[in-house]
Short mmCIF file of C-alpha atoms in Angstrom, two decimals:
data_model
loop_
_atom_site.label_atom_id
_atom_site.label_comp_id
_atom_site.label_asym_id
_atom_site.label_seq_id
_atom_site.Cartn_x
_atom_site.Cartn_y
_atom_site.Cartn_z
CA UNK A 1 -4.15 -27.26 -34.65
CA UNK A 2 -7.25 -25.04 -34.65
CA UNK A 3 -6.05 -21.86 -36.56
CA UNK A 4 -4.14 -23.90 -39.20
CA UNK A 5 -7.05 -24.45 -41.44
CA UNK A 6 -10.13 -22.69 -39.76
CA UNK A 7 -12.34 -24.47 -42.27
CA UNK A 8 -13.23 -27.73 -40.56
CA UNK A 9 -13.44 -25.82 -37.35
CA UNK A 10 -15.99 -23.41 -38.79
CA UNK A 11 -17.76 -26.07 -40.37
CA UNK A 12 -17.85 -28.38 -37.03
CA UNK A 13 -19.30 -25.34 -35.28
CA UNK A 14 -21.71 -24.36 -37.47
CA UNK A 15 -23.08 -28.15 -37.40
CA UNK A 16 -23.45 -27.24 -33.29
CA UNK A 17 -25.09 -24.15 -34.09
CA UNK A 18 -22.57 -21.74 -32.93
CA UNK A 19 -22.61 -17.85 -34.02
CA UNK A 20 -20.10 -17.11 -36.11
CA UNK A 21 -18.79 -14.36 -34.00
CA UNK A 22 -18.07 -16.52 -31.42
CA UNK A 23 -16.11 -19.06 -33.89
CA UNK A 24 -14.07 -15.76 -35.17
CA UNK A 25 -13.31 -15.16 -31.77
CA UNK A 26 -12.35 -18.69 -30.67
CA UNK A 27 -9.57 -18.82 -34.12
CA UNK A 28 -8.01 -15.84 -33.16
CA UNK A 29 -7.49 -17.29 -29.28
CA UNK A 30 -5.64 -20.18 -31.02
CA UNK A 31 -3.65 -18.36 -32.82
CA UNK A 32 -1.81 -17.02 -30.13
CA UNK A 33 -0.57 -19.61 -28.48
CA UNK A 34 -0.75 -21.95 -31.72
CA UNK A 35 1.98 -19.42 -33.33
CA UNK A 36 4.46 -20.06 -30.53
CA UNK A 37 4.29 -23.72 -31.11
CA UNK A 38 1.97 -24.16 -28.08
CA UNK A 39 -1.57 -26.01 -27.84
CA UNK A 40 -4.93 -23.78 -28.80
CA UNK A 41 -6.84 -23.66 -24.70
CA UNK A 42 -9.65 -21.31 -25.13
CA UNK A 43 -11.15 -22.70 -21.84
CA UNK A 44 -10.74 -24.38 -18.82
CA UNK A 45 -12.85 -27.17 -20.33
CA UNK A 46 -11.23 -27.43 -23.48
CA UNK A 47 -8.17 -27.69 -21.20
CA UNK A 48 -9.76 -30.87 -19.09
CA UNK A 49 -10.91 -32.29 -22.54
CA UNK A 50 -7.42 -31.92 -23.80
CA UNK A 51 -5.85 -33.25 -20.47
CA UNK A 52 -8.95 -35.94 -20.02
CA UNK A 53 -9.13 -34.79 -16.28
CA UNK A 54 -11.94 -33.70 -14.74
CA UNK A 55 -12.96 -30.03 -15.10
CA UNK A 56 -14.44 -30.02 -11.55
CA UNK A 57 -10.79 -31.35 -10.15
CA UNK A 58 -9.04 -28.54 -12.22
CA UNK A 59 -11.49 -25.86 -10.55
CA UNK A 60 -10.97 -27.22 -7.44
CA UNK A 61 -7.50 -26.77 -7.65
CA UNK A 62 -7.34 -23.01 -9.31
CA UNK A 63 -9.72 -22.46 -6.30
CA UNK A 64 -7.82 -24.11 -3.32
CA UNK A 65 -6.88 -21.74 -0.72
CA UNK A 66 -4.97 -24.39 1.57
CA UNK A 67 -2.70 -25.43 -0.93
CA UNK A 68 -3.87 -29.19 0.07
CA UNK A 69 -3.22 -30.66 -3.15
CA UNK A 70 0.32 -30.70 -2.16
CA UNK A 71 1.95 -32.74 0.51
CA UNK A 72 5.13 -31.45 2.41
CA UNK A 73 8.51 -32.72 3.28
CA UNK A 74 11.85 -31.45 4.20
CA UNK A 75 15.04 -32.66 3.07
CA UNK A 76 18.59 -32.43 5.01
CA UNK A 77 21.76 -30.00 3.06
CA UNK A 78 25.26 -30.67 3.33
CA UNK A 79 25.43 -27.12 5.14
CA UNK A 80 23.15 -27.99 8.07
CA UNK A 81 20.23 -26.52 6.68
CA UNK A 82 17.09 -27.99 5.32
CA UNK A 83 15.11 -27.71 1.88
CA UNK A 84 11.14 -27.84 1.84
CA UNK A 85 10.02 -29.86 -0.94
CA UNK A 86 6.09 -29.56 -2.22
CA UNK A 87 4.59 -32.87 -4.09
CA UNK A 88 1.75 -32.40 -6.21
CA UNK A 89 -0.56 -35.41 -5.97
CA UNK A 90 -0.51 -37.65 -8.40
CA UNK A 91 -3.68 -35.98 -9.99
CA UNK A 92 -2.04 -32.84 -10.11
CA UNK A 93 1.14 -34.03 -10.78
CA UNK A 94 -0.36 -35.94 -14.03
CA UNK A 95 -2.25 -32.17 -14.77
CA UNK A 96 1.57 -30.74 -14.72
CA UNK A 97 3.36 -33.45 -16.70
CA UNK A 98 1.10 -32.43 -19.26
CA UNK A 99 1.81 -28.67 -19.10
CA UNK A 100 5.72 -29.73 -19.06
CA UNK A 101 4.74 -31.70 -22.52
CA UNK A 102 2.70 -29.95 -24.29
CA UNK A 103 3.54 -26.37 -23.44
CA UNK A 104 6.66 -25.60 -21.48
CA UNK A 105 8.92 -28.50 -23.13
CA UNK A 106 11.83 -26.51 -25.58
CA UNK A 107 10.91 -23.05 -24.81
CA UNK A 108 14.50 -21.52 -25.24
CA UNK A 109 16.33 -20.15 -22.72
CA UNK A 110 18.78 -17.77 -21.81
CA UNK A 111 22.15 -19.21 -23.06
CA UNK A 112 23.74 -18.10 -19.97
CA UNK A 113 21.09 -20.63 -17.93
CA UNK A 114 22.39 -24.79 -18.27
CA UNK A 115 19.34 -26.54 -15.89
CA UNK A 116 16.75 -28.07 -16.91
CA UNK A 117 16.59 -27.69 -20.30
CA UNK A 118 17.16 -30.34 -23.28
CA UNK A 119 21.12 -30.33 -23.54
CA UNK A 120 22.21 -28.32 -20.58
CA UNK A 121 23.96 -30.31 -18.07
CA UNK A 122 26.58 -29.18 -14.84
CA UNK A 123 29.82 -30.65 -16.67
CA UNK A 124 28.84 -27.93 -20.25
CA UNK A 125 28.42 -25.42 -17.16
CA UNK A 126 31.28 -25.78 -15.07
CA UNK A 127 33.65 -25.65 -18.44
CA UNK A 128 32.29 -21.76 -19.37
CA UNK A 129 34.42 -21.50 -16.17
CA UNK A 130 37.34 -24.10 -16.76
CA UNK A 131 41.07 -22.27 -16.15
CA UNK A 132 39.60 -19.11 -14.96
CA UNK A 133 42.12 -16.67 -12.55
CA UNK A 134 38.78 -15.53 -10.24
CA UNK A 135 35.79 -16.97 -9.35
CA UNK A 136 32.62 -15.15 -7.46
CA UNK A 137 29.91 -17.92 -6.46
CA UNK A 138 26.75 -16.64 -5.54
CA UNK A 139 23.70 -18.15 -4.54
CA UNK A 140 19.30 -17.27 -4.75
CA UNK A 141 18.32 -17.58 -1.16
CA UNK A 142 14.98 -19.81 -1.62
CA UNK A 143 14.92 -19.60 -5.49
CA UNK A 144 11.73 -20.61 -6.39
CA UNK A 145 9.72 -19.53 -3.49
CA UNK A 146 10.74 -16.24 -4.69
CA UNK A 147 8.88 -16.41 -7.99
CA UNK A 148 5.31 -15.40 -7.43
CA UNK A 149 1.97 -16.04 -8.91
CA UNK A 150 2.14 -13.19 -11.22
CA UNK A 151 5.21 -14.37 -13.03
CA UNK A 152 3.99 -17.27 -13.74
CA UNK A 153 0.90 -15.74 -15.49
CA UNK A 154 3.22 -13.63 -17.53
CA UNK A 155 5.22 -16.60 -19.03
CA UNK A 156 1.70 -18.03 -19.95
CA UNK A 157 1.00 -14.70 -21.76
CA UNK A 158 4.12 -14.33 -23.41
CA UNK A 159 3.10 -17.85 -24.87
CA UNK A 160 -0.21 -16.28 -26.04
CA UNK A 161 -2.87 -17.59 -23.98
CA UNK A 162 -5.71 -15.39 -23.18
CA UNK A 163 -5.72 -13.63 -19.90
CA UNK A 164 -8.03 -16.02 -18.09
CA UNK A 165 -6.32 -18.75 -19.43
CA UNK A 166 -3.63 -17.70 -18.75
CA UNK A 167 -3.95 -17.35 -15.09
CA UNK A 168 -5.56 -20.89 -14.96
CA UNK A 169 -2.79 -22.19 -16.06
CA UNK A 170 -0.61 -20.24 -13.62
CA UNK A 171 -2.59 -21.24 -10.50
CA UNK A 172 -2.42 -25.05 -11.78
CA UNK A 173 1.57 -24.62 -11.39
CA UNK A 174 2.12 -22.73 -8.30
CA UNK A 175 0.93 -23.72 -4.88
CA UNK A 176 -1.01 -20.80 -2.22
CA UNK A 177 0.96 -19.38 0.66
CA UNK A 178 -0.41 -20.15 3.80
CA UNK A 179 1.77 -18.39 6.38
CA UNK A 180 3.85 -16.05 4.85
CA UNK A 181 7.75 -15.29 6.59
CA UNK A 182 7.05 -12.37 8.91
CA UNK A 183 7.17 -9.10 6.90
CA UNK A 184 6.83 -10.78 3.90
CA UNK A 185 2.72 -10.68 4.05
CA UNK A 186 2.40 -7.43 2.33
CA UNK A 187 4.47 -8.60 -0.78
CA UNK A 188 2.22 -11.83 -0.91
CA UNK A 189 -1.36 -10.21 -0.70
CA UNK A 190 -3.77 -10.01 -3.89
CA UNK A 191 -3.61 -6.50 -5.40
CA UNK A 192 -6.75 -4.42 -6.13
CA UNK A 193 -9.03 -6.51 -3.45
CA UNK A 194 -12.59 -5.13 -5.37
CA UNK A 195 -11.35 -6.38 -8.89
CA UNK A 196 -10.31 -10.05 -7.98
CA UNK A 197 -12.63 -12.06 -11.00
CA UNK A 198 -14.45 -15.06 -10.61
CA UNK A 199 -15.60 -15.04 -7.08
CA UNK A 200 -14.46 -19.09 -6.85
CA UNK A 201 -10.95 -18.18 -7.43
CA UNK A 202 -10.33 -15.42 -4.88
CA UNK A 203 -7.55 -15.70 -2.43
CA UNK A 204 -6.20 -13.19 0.37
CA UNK A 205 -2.32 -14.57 -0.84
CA UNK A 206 -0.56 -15.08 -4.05
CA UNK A 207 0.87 -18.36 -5.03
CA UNK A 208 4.39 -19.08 -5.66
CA UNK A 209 6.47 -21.70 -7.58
CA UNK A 210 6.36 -25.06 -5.16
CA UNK A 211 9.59 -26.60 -5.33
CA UNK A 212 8.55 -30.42 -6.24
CA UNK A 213 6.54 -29.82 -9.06
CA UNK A 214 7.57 -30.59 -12.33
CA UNK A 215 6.27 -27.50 -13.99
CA UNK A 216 8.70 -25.48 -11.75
CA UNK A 217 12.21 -26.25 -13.11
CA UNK A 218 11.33 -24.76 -16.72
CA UNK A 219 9.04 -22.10 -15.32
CA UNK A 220 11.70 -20.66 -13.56
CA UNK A 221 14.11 -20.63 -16.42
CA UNK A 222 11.55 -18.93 -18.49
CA UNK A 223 10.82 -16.27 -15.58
CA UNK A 224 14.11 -15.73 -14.89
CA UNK A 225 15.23 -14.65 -18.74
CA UNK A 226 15.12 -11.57 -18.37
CA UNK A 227 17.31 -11.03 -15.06
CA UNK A 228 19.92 -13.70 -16.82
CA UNK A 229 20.16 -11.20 -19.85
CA UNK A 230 20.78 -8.13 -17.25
CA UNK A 231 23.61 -10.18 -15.31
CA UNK A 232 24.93 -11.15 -18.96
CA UNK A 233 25.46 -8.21 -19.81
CA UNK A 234 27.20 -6.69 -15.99
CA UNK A 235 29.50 -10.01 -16.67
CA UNK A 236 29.96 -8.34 -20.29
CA UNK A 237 30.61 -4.71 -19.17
CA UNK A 238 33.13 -6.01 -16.61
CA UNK A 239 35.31 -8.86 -18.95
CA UNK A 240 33.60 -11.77 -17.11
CA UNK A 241 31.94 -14.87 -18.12
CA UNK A 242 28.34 -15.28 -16.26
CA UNK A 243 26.19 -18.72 -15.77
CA UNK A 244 23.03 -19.99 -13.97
CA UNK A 245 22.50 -23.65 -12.95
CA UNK A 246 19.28 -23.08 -10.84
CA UNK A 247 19.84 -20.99 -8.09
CA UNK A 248 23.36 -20.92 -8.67
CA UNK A 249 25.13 -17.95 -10.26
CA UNK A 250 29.27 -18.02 -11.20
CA UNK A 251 31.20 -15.14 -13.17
CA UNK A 252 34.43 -15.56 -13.43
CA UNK A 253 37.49 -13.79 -15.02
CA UNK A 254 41.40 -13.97 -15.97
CA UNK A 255 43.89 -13.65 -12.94
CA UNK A 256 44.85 -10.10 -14.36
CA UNK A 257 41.81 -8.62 -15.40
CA UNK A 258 39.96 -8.38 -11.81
CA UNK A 259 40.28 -8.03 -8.21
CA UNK A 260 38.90 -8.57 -5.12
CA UNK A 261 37.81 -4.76 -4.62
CA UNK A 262 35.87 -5.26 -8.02
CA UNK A 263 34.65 -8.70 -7.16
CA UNK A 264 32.92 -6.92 -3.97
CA UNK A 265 31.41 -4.34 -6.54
CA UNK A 266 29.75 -6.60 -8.74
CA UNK A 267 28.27 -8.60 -6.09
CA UNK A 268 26.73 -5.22 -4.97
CA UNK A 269 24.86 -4.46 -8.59
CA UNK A 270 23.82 -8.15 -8.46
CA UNK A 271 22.23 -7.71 -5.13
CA UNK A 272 20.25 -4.66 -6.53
CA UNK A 273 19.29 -6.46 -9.88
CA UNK A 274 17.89 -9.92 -7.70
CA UNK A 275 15.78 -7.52 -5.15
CA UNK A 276 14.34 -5.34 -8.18
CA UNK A 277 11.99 -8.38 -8.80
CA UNK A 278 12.13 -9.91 -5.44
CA UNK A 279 15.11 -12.11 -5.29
CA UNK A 280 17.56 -12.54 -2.59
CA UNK A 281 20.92 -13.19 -2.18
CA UNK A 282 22.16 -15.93 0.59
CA UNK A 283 24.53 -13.61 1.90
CA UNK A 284 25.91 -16.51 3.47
CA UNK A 285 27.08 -18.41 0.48
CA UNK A 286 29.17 -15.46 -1.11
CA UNK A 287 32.35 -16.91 -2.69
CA UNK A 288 35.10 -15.29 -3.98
CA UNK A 289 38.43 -17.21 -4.82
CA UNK A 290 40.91 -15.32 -6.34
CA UNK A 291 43.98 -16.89 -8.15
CA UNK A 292 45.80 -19.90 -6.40
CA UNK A 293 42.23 -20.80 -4.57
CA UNK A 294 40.78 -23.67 -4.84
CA UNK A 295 37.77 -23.47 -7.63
CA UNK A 296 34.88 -25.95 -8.11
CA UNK A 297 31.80 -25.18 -9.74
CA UNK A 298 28.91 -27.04 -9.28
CA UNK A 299 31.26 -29.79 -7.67
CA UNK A 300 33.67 -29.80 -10.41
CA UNK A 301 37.05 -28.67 -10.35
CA UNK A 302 37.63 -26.08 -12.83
CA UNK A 303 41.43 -25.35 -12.35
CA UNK A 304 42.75 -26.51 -15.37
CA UNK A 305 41.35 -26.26 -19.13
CA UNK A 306 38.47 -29.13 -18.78
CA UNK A 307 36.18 -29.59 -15.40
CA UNK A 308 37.23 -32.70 -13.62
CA UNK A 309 35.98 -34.32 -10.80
CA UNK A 310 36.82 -33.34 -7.06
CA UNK A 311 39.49 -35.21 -5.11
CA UNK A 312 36.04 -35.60 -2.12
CA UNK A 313 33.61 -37.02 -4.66
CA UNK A 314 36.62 -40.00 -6.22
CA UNK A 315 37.10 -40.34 -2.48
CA UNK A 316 33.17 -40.65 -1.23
CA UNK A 317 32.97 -42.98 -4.15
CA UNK A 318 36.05 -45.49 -3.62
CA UNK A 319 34.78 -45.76 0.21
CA UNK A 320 31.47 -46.50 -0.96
CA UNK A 321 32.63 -49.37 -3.09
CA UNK A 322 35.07 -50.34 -0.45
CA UNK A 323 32.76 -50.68 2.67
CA UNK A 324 30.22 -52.52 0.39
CA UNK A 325 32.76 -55.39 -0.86
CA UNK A 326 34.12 -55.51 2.74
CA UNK A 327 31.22 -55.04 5.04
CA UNK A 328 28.11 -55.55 2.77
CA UNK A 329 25.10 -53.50 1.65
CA UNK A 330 23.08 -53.54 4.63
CA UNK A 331 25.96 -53.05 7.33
CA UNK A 332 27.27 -50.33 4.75
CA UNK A 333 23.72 -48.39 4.77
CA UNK A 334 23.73 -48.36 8.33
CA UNK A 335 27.21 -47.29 9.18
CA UNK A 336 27.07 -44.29 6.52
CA UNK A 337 23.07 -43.34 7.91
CA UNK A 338 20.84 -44.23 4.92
CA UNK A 339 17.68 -44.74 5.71
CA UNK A 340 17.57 -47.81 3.17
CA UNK A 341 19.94 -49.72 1.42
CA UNK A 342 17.80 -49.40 -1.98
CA UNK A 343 18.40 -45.23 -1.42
CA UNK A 344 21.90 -45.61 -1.04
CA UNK A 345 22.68 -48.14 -4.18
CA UNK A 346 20.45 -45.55 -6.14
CA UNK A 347 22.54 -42.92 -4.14
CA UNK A 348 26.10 -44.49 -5.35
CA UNK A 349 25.21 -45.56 -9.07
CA UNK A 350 23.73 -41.93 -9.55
CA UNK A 351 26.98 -40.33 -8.05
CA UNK A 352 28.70 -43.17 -10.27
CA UNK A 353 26.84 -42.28 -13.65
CA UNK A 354 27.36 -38.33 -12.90
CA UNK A 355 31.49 -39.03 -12.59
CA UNK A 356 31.66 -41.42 -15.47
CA UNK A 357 30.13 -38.12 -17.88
CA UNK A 358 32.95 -36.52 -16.56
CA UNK A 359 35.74 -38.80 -16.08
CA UNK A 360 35.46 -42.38 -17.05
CA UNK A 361 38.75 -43.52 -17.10
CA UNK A 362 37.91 -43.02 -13.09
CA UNK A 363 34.29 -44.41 -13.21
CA UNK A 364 33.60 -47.22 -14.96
CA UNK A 365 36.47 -49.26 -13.18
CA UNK A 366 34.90 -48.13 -9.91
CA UNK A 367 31.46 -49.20 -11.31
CA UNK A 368 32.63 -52.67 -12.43
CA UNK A 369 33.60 -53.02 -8.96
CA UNK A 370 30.09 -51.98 -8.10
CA UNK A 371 28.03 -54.00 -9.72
CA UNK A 372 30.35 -57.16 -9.06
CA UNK A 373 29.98 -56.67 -4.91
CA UNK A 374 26.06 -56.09 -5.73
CA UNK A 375 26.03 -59.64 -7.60
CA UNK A 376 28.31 -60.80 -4.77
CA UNK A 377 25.98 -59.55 -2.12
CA UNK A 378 22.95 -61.26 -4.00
CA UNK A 379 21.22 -57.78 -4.62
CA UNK A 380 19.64 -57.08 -8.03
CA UNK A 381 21.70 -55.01 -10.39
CA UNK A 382 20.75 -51.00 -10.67
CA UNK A 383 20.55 -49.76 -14.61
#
C-alpha cells in the first residue's frame, strides 16, 4: 500500500527527483481507493505496471470505437429466444480477471441480491421464498446491456479512484455500442460533445456492460444496489419478501396477506422504479401464481418449507443416465442434439452437481450410475 506509510514513498521519489507537491498529491490519490480496501492506480501506467500489460494495449482498448476486442456469439433459450454473449480476448480478458481480483472481488452487496458473490448461490435464494402463499416472478429484459458506461464509472468512484481513473477503468469493462436498437440512439450518445477529454478516447456512443466478461457479473451487483434497496423496501411496505438472482426478481407473500389486484400494483411501481435508470421489464415473463399454483424459483420448487428439486429436472436427469447406459455417449449426444458429446457429459455432471446441493439422497445414486456407464463406455471420468 502507498498511503500506509508515505515515508518510503516520499523517500523513493525524492531519489527520482520528484516535487514534493506532486508526491502530496499522488498519497492522497491512494488513499481513496486504498481506504476501501482497493489497490492505489494513480495512472493508466501505474495500472499496466501493476497488471504487467502493455500500456499501449490498455490505450488501445479505452480508445476502441468498434468494440473489436470482443468477439460475438449467440446462444439458444429454452423460450425460443436467443442470448448474445461478448468474449473479451484473452488479453483483455486477463486485463479483467485482474480488475475481478484485485478490485471488484468482496465488495458487499445488497442482501436482497444472491449471484455472483462469495456465498450466494440459487438453492439460499429460492428458500427466502420456500412455503410462500403468492409468488410474482419478474424478469430485466436484457439486464446488462441496460447498464451503461456511466454506471460503471460511478462504481469506480464510489471505490475512490480519481475521475480519470476512474473512467479508464470503466471503458476497460464495458464494450462500445455499435448499432444501437432503433430509438435507443439518443440514450446511447456522449453528453456535452465540446467537453469529451482526451481527444484519443472520444466516442459518438457510450459503452455498456458486455455480457461475457468477467468484470460484468459483480459490476452489475454493485450498480444495481441502489434499485435492490428501493424494491426492498416496496417488498417491505407491502409484507413481502424481495430477491435478485441476476436479472431475476421474486417477492412473494402469505396466501392471506395479498392478492392478485395487489400483485398487478406492485408490478406497476416496479416498472416505474427499473425505467427511472433505464431498465426494462420483459413484459413477457410476468408471473404471478397465487395459492395452489405451481411455484419454482430459479428451477426449484418452493412449495413446501425447503426448495427441492423439480419433478422435469429428476426426470431430464434419469433419461440422461438412461439413454447413456442403453444407447451410449455418442448415439445419446446425437439423439438429444448436442453438438459434442464432451458438452453434454459436462452438460449432465453440472446439472448432476447442481441437484446433489440440493437433494442428494436423489443425486449421488444417479451420479454413481453416471460415472459407472462413462467407465463402461471407455470415456474418461468428469470431476
Amino acid at each position: 500500500m502507498i498511503s500506509a506509510s508515505p515515508h518510503p514513498y516520499r523517500a523513493g521519489g525524492r531519489a527520482l527527483g520528484r516535487p514534493e507537491p506532486v508526491l502530496d498529491a499522488a498519497l492522497a490519490q491512494a488513499a481513496g481507493p486504498e481506504s476501501h480496501g482497493a489497490p492505489a492506480i494513480l495512472t493508466l501506467m501505474h495500472l499496466a505496471k501493476r497488471m504487467e500489460v502493455s500500456h499501449k494495449f490498455l490505450r488501445s482498448v479505452i480508445g476502441s470505437k468498434e468494440g473489436t476486442h470482443y468477439r460475438d456469439f449467440h446462444i439458444s433459450k429454452r423460450d425460443g429466444g436467443g442470448r448474445r454473449i461478448a468474449v473479451p480476448s484473452p488479453e483483455l480478458m486477463a486485463v479483467q480477471r485482474w480488475i475481478v481480483r484485485e478490485i471488484l472481488r468482496d465488495r458487499p452487496v445488497h442482501p436482497a441480491s444472491f449471484a455472483y458473490a462469495r456465498g450466494s448461490s440459487i438453492y439460499a435464494c429460492a428458500r427466502r421464498h420456500a412455503g410462500a402463499g403468492w409468488l410474482l416472478k419478474l424478469d430485466i429484459h436484457d439486464f446488462f446491456e441496460s447498464i451503461p458506461e456511466k454506471s460503471v464509472y460511478r462504481v469506480f468512484r464510489e471505490i475512490g479512484y480519481a475521475r480519470l481513473v476512474a473512467f479508464e477503468l470503466a471503458r476497460l469493462c464495458t464494450r462500445p455500442w455499435i448499432s444501437p436498437l432503433p430509438g435507443t440512439r439518443a440514450e446511447r450518445s456522449v453528453p456535452n460533445a465540446s467537453r469529451r477529454g482526451i481527444d484519443y478516447y472520444r466516442r459518438d456512443l457510450t459503452g455498456y456492460l458486455p455480457q461475457g466478461a468477467p468484470t460484468s457479473p459483480m459490476l452489475s451487483n454493485l450498480v444495481f444496489r441502489v434499485l435492490d434497496e428501493r424494491l426492498a423496501q416496496l417488498a417491505t411496505r407491502h409484507g413481502l419478501t424481495y430477491t435478485r438472482y441476476s436479472d431475476d426478481l421474486t417477492f412473494s407473500g402469505s396466501a392471506s396477506s395479498f392478492s392478485r389486484t395487489r400483485a398487478t400494483a406492485i408490478v406497476s411501481e416496479v416498472r416505474e422504479l427499473l425505467a427511472a435508470r433505464r431498465f426494462r421489464l420483459h413484459e413477457r415473463k410476468i408471473a404471478i401464481v397465487p395459492p395452489g399454483g405451481r411455484k419454482v424459483v430459479l428451477g426449484l420448487l418452493v412449495d413446501r418449507a425447503v426448495p427441492r428439486l423439480s419433478r422435469e429436472l429428476r426426470s431430464r436427469l434419469e433419461d440422461h443416465v438412461r439413454g447413456i447406459e442403453r444407447f451410449g455417449i455418442v448415439q445419446h449426444a446425437k439423439v438429444r442434439g448436442f453438438a459434442s458429446a464432451t458438452g453434454m457429459i459436462n452438460h449432465i455432471a453440472g446439472l448432476l452437481r447442481f441437484a446433489g446441493h440440493i437433494e442428494p439422497g436423489f443425486a449421488d445414486p444417479l451420479r454413481t450410475r453416471f460415472l459407472t456407464a462413462l467407465a463402461h463406455w471407455r470415456w474418461s471420468p468428469v470431476d
